[in-house]
Short mmCIF file of C-alpha atoms in Angstrom, two decimals:
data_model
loop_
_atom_site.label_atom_id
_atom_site.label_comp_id
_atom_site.label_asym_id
_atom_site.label_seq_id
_atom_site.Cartn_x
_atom_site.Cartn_y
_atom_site.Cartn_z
CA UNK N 1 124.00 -162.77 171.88
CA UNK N 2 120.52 -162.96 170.39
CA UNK N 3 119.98 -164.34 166.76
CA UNK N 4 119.76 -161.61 163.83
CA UNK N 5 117.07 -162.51 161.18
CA UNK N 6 119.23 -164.68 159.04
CA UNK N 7 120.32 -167.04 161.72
CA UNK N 8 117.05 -167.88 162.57
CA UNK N 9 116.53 -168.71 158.62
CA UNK N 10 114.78 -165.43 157.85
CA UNK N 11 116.46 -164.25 154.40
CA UNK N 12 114.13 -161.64 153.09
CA UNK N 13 113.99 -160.90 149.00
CA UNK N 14 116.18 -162.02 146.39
CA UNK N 15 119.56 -160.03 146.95
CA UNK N 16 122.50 -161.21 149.21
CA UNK N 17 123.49 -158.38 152.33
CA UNK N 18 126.83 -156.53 152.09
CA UNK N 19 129.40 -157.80 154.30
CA UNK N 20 128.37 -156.93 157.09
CA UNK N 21 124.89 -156.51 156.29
CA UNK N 22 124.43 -152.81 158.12
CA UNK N 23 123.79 -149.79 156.83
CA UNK N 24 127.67 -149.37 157.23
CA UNK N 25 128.21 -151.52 154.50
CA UNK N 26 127.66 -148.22 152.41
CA UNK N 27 131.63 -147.29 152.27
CA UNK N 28 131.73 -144.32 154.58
CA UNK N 29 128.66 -144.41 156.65
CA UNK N 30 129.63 -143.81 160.49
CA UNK N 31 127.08 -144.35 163.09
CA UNK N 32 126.72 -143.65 166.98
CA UNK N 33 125.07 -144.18 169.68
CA UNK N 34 124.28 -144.02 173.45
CA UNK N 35 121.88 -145.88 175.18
CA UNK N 36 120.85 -143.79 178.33
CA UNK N 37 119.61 -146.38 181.66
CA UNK N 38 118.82 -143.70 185.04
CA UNK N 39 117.46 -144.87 187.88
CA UNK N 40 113.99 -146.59 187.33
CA UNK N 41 112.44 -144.43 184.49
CA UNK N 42 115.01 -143.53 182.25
CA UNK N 43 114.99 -145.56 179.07
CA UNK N 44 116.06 -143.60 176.39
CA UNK N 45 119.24 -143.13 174.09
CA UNK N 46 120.22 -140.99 170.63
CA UNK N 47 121.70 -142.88 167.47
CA UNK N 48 123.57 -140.85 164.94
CA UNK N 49 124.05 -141.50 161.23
CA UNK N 50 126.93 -139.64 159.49
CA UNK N 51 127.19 -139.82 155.72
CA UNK N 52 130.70 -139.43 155.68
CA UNK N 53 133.64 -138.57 158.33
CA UNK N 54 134.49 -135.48 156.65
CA UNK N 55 133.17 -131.92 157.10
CA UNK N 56 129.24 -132.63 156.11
CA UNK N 57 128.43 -128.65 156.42
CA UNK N 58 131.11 -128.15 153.45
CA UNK N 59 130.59 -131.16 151.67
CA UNK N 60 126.96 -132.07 151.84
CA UNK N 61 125.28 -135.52 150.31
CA UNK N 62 122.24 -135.46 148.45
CA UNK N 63 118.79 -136.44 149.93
CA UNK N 64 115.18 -137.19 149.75
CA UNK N 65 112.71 -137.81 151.98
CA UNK N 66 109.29 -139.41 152.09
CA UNK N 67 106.42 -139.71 154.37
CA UNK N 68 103.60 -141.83 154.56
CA UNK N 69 101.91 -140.42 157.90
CA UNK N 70 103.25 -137.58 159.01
CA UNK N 71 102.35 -138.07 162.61
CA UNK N 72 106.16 -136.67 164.11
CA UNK N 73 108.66 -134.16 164.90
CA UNK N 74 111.07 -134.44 162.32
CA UNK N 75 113.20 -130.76 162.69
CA UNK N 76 114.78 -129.82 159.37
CA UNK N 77 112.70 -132.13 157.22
CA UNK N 78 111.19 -128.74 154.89
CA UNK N 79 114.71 -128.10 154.15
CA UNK N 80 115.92 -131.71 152.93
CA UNK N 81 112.87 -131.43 150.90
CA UNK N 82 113.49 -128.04 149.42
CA UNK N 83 117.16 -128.18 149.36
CA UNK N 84 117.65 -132.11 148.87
CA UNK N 85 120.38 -132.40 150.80
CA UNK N 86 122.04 -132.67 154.15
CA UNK N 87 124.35 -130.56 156.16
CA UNK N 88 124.63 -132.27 159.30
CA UNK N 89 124.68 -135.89 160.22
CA UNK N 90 120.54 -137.33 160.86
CA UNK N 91 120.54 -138.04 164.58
CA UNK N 92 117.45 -140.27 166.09
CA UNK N 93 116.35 -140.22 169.62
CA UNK N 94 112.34 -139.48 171.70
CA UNK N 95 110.16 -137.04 170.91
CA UNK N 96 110.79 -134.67 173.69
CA UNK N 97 114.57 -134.95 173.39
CA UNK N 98 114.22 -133.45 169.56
CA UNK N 99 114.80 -129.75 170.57
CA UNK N 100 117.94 -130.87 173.10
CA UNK N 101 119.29 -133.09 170.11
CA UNK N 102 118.86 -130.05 167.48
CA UNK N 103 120.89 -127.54 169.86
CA UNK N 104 123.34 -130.16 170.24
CA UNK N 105 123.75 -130.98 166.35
CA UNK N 106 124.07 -127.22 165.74
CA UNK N 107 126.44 -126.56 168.69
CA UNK N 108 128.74 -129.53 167.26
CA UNK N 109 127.85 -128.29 163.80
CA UNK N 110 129.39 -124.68 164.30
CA UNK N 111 132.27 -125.57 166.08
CA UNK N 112 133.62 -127.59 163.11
CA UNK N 113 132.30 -124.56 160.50
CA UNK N 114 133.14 -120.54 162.39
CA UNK N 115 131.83 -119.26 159.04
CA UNK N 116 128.02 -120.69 159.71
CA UNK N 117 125.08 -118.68 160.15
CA UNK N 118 122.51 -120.69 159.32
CA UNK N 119 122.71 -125.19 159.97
CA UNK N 120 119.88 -126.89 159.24
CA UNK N 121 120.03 -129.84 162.16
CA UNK N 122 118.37 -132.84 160.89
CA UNK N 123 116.64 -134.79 164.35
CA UNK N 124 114.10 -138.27 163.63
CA UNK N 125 111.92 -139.09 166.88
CA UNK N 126 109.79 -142.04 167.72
CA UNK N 127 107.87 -141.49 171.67
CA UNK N 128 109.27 -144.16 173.81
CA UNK N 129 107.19 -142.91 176.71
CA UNK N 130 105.59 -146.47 177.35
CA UNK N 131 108.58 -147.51 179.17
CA UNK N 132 111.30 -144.49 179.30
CA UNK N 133 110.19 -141.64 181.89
CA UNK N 134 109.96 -139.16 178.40
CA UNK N 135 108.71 -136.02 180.80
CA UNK N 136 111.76 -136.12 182.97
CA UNK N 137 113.98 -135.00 179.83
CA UNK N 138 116.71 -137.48 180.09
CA UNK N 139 118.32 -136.97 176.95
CA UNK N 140 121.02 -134.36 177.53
CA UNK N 141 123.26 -132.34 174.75
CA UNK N 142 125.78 -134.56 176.29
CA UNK N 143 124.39 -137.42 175.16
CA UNK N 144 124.02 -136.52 171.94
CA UNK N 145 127.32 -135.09 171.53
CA UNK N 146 128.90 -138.36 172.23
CA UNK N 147 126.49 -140.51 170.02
CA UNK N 148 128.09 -138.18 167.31
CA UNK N 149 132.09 -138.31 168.21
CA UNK N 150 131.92 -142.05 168.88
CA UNK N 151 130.51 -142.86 165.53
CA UNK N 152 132.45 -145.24 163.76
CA UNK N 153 132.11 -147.53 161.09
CA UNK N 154 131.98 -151.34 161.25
CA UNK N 155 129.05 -153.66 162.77
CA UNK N 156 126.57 -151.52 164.25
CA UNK N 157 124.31 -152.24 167.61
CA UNK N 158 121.30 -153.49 167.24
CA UNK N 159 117.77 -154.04 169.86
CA UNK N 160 117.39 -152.25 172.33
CA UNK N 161 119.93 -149.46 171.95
CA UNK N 162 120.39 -146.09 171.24
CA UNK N 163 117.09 -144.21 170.62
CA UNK N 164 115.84 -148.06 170.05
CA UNK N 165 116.25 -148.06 173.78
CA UNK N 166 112.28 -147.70 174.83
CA UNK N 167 110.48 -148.48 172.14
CA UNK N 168 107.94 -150.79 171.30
CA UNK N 169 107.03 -152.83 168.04
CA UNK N 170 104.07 -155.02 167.26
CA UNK N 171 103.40 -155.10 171.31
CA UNK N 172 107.20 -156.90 171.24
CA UNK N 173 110.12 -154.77 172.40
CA UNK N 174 111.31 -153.42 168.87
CA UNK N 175 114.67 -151.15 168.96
CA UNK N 176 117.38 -150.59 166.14
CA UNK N 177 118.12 -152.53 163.59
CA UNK N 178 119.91 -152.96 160.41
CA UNK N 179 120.73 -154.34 156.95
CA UNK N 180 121.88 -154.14 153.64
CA UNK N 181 121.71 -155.21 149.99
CA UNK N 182 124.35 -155.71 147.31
CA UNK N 183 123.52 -155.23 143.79
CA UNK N 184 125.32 -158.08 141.22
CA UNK N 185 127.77 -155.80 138.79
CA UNK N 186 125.58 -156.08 135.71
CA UNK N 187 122.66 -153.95 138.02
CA UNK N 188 125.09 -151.51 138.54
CA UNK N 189 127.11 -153.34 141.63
CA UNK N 190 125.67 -150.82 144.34
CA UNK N 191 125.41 -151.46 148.24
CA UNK N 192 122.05 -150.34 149.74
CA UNK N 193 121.74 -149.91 153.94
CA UNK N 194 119.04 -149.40 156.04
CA UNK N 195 118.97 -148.32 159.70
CA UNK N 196 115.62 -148.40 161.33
CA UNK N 197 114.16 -147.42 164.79
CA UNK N 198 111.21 -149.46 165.40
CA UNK N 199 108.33 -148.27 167.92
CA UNK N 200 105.38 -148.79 165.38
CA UNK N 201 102.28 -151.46 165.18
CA UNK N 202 100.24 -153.49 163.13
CA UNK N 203 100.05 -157.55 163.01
CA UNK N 204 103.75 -158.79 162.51
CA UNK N 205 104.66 -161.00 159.16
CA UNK N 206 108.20 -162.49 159.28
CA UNK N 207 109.66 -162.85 155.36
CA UNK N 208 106.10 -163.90 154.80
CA UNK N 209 105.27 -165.92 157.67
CA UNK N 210 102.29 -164.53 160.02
CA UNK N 211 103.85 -164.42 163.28
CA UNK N 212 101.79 -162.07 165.00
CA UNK N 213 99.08 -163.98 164.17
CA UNK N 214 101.15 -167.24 165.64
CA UNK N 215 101.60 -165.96 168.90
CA UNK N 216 98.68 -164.11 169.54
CA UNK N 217 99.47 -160.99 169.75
CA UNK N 218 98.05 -158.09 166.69
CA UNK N 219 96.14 -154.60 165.82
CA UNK N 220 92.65 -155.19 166.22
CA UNK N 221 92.51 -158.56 167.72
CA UNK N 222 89.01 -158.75 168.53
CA UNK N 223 87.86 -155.83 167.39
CA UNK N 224 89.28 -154.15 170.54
CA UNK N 225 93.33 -154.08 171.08
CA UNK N 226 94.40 -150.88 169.84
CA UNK N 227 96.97 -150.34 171.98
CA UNK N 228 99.81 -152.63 169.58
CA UNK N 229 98.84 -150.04 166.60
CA UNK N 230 100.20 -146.73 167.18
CA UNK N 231 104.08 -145.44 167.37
CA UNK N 232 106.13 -144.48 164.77
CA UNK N 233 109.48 -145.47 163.05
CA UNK N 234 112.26 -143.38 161.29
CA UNK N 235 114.06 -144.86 158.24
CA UNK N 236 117.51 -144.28 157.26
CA UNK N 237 118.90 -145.63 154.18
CA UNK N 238 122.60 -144.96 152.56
CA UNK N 239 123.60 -146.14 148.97
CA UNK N 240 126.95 -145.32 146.95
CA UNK N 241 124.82 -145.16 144.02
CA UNK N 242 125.25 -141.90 142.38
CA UNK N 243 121.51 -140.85 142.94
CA UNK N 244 120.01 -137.07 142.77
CA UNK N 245 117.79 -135.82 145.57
CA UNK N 246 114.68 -136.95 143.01
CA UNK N 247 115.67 -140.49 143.22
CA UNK N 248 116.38 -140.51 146.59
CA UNK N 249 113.36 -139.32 147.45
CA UNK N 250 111.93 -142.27 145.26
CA UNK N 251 113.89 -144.81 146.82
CA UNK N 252 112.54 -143.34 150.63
CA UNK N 253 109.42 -144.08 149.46
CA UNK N 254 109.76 -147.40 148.37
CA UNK N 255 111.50 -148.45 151.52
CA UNK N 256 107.64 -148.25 152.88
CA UNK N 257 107.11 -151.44 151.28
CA UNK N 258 109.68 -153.04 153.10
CA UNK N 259 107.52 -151.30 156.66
CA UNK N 260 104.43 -153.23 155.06
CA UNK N 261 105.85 -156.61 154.37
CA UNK N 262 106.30 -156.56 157.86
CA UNK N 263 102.50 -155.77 158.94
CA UNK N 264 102.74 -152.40 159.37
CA UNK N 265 99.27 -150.78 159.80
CA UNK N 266 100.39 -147.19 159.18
CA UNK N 267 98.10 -145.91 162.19
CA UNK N 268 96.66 -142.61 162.32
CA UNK N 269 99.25 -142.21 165.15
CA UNK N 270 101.90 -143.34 163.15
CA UNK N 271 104.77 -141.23 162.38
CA UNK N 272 106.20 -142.83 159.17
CA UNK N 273 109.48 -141.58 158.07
CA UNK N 274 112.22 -142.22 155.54
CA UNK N 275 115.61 -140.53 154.79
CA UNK N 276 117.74 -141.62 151.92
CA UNK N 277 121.10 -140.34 150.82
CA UNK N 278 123.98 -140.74 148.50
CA UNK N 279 127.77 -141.33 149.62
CA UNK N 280 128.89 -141.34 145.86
CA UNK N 281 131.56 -138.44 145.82
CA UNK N 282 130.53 -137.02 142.27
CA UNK N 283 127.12 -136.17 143.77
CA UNK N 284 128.24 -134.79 146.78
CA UNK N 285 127.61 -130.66 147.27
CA UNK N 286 129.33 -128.54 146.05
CA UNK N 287 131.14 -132.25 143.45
CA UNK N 288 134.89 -131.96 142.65
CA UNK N 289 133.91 -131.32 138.96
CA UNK N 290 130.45 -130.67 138.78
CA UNK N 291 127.30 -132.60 139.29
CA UNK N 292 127.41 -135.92 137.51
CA UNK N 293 124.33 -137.56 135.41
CA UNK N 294 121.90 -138.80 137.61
CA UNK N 295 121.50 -142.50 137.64
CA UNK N 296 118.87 -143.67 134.80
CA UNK N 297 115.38 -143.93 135.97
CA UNK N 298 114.92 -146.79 133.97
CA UNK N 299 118.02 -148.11 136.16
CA UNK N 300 116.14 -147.53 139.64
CA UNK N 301 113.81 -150.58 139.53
CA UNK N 302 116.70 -152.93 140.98
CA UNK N 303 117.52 -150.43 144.02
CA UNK N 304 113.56 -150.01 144.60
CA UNK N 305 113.66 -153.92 145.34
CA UNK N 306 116.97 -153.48 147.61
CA UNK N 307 115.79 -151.46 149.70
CA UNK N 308 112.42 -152.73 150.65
CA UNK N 309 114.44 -155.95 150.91
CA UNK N 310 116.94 -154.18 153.76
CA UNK N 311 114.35 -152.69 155.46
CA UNK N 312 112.03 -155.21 156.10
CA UNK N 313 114.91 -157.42 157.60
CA UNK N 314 115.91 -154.30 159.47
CA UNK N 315 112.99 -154.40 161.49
CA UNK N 316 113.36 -157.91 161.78
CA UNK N 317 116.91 -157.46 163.35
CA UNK N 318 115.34 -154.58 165.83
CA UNK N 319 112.82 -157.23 166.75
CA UNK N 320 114.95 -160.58 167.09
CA UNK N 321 118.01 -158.86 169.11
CA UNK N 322 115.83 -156.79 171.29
CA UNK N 323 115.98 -157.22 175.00
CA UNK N 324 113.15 -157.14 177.41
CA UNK N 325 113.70 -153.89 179.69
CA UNK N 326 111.84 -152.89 182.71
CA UNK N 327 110.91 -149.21 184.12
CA UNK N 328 108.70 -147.84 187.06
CA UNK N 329 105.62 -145.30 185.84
CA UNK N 330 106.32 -142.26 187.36
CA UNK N 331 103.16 -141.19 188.04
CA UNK N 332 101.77 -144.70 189.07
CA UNK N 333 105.11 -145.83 190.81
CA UNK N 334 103.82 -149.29 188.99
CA UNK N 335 106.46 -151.33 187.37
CA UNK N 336 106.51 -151.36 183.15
CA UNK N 337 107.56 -154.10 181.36
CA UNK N 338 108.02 -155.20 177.83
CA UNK N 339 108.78 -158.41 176.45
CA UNK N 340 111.53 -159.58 173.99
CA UNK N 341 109.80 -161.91 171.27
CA UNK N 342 110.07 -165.11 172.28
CA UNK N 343 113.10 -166.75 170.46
CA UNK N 344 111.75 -170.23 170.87
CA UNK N 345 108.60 -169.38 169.95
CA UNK N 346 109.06 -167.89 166.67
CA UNK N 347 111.70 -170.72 165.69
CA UNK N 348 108.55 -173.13 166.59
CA UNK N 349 105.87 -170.80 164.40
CA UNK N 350 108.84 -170.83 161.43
CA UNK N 351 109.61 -174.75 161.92
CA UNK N 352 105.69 -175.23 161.49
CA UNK N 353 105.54 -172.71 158.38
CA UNK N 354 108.70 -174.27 156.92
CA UNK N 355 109.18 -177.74 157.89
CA UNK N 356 112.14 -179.25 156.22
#
């Protein structure tokens, strides 16, 4: 089994992870997946997040979202903004799998809820097409349909999995990945998780250390290498504090800081997206008595800091327990191939950064 971040010494920010430091440290939070390996071009998958195991059409969470380049196909996103909330689990897979994925969510969707005329199916993308086969379609309704029904709670998968399966980050093989922050009491005692899909670029920093630079390998080395810029990555953060839609959609934007400690360069073909929502079950839609207060804003400052602290070691996670995978160009019939990060390497560049 590959390192995660923190066995390697990485230990980004100030607060200590949840338990198992996953997004499923959020009490509740179920997630799925299927990684999808056909032949020699099929390198694809779909992760699902679920808020909660119960019926999410009749008892919907608060959300927000935020964007910083909008470069994507997120369906349903004009409807968590307008509505700030979800209805149906967020599920995460390539960009020409989003339409199969929405049918899929909605199919699943109405079978639990007869009444339904309308579901608003929430499906995140990144474009794995440097290694997965992305014209041939692989992802099926099938697929999808058991990345939701297996979801479960617990450690989750990380690297190259799911809809991390082809994708590409910082010219490394980037993936999923997770983590998660726990608040001390007197800051309210609240768990923040992040789930990420990484397939974006830029000149990778490791809890402050340059590594891109270190191994050689960065946007705009020499004024000419493009090609480690562009991609995009979807964001999903849970807390079980009990936020409104307004601060949720605060805290998805500061999880973008936790994207730039990392290197990001935010590319113009960069599709930057973050999803935040609340498990607390006074907030949730329509709430047993009513909605509750929403959390201070003057109280939002310490979650701001958790979750740029989860998500930059979430990408770190997608990076460190990413596998190198292999695929044949269709049209080409040449072989594709995309490295792992070197393990040894970056303990050498982090032993020379940090020596004892």
């Amino acid at each position: 089994m590959k390192p995660r971040a923190r066995e390697l010494g990485l230990r980004p920010g100030q607060f200590a992870p949840g338990k198992l430091n996953a997004i499923t440290d959020v009490a509740g939070v179920l997630v799925g997946q299927v990684t999808k390996l056909e032949g020699e071009g099929i390198r694809s998958g779909v992760t699902a997040i679920l808020p909660h195991g119960g019926n999410l059409y009749a008892e919907r969470v608060p959300a927000g979202l935020a964007v910083i380049n909008g470069y994507g196909k997120l369906a349903g996103a004009t409807q968590l903004q307008e509505l700030g909330e979800l209805e149906t689990p967020i599920v995460l897979t390539n960009t020409l799998a989003v339409g199969r994925a929405v049918e899929a969510l909605v199919d699943w969707t109405l079978e639990r809820n007869p009444q339904a005329l309308s579901v608003n199916a929430v499906v995140g993308e990144t474009n794995d097409g440097r290694l997965n086969d992305i014209r041939a379609r692989g992802i099926v309704d099938e697929d999808v349909l058991a990345a939701l029904n297996s979801a479960r709670d617990g450690a989750v998968e990380e690297g190259s999995v799911g809809a991390g399966t082809g994708t590409v980050a910082f010219g490394w093989k980037g993936g999923i990945g997770t983590s998660s922050r726990k608040l001390p009491a007197a800051l309210g005692g609240f768990t923040v998780g992040a789930l990420v899909q990484s397939n974006y670029g830029g000149a990778l920093v490791m809890d402050g250390v340059p590594m891109g630079r270190a191994l050689g390998k960065f946007y705009l080395k020499e004024h000419a290498d493009k090609g480690d810029a562009d991609g995009s990555v979807m964001v999903v953060i849970a807390t079980d504090a009990p936020l409104s839609d307004r601060n949720l959609g605060r805290l998805a934007l500061r999880s973008m800081a936790g994207l730039a400690r990392t290197g990001a360069a935010f590319s113009d073909g960069s599709g930057d997206y973050a999803i935040a929502f609340s498990t607390h079950p006074q907030v949730r839609r329509p709430a047993p008595e009513g909605m509750v207060a929403d959390w201070p804003n003057e109280k939002m400052s310490p979650l701001f800091v958790a979750v740029a602290e989860a998500v930059e070691e979430a990408v770190l996670n997608s990076l460190l327990r990413a596998t190198t995978v292999e695929s044949r160009d269709p049209a080409t019939g040449k072989k594709r191939k995309v490295e792992a990060i070197d393990i040894e390497a970056v303990r050498a560049v982090l032993s020379a950064h940090r020596p004892e």
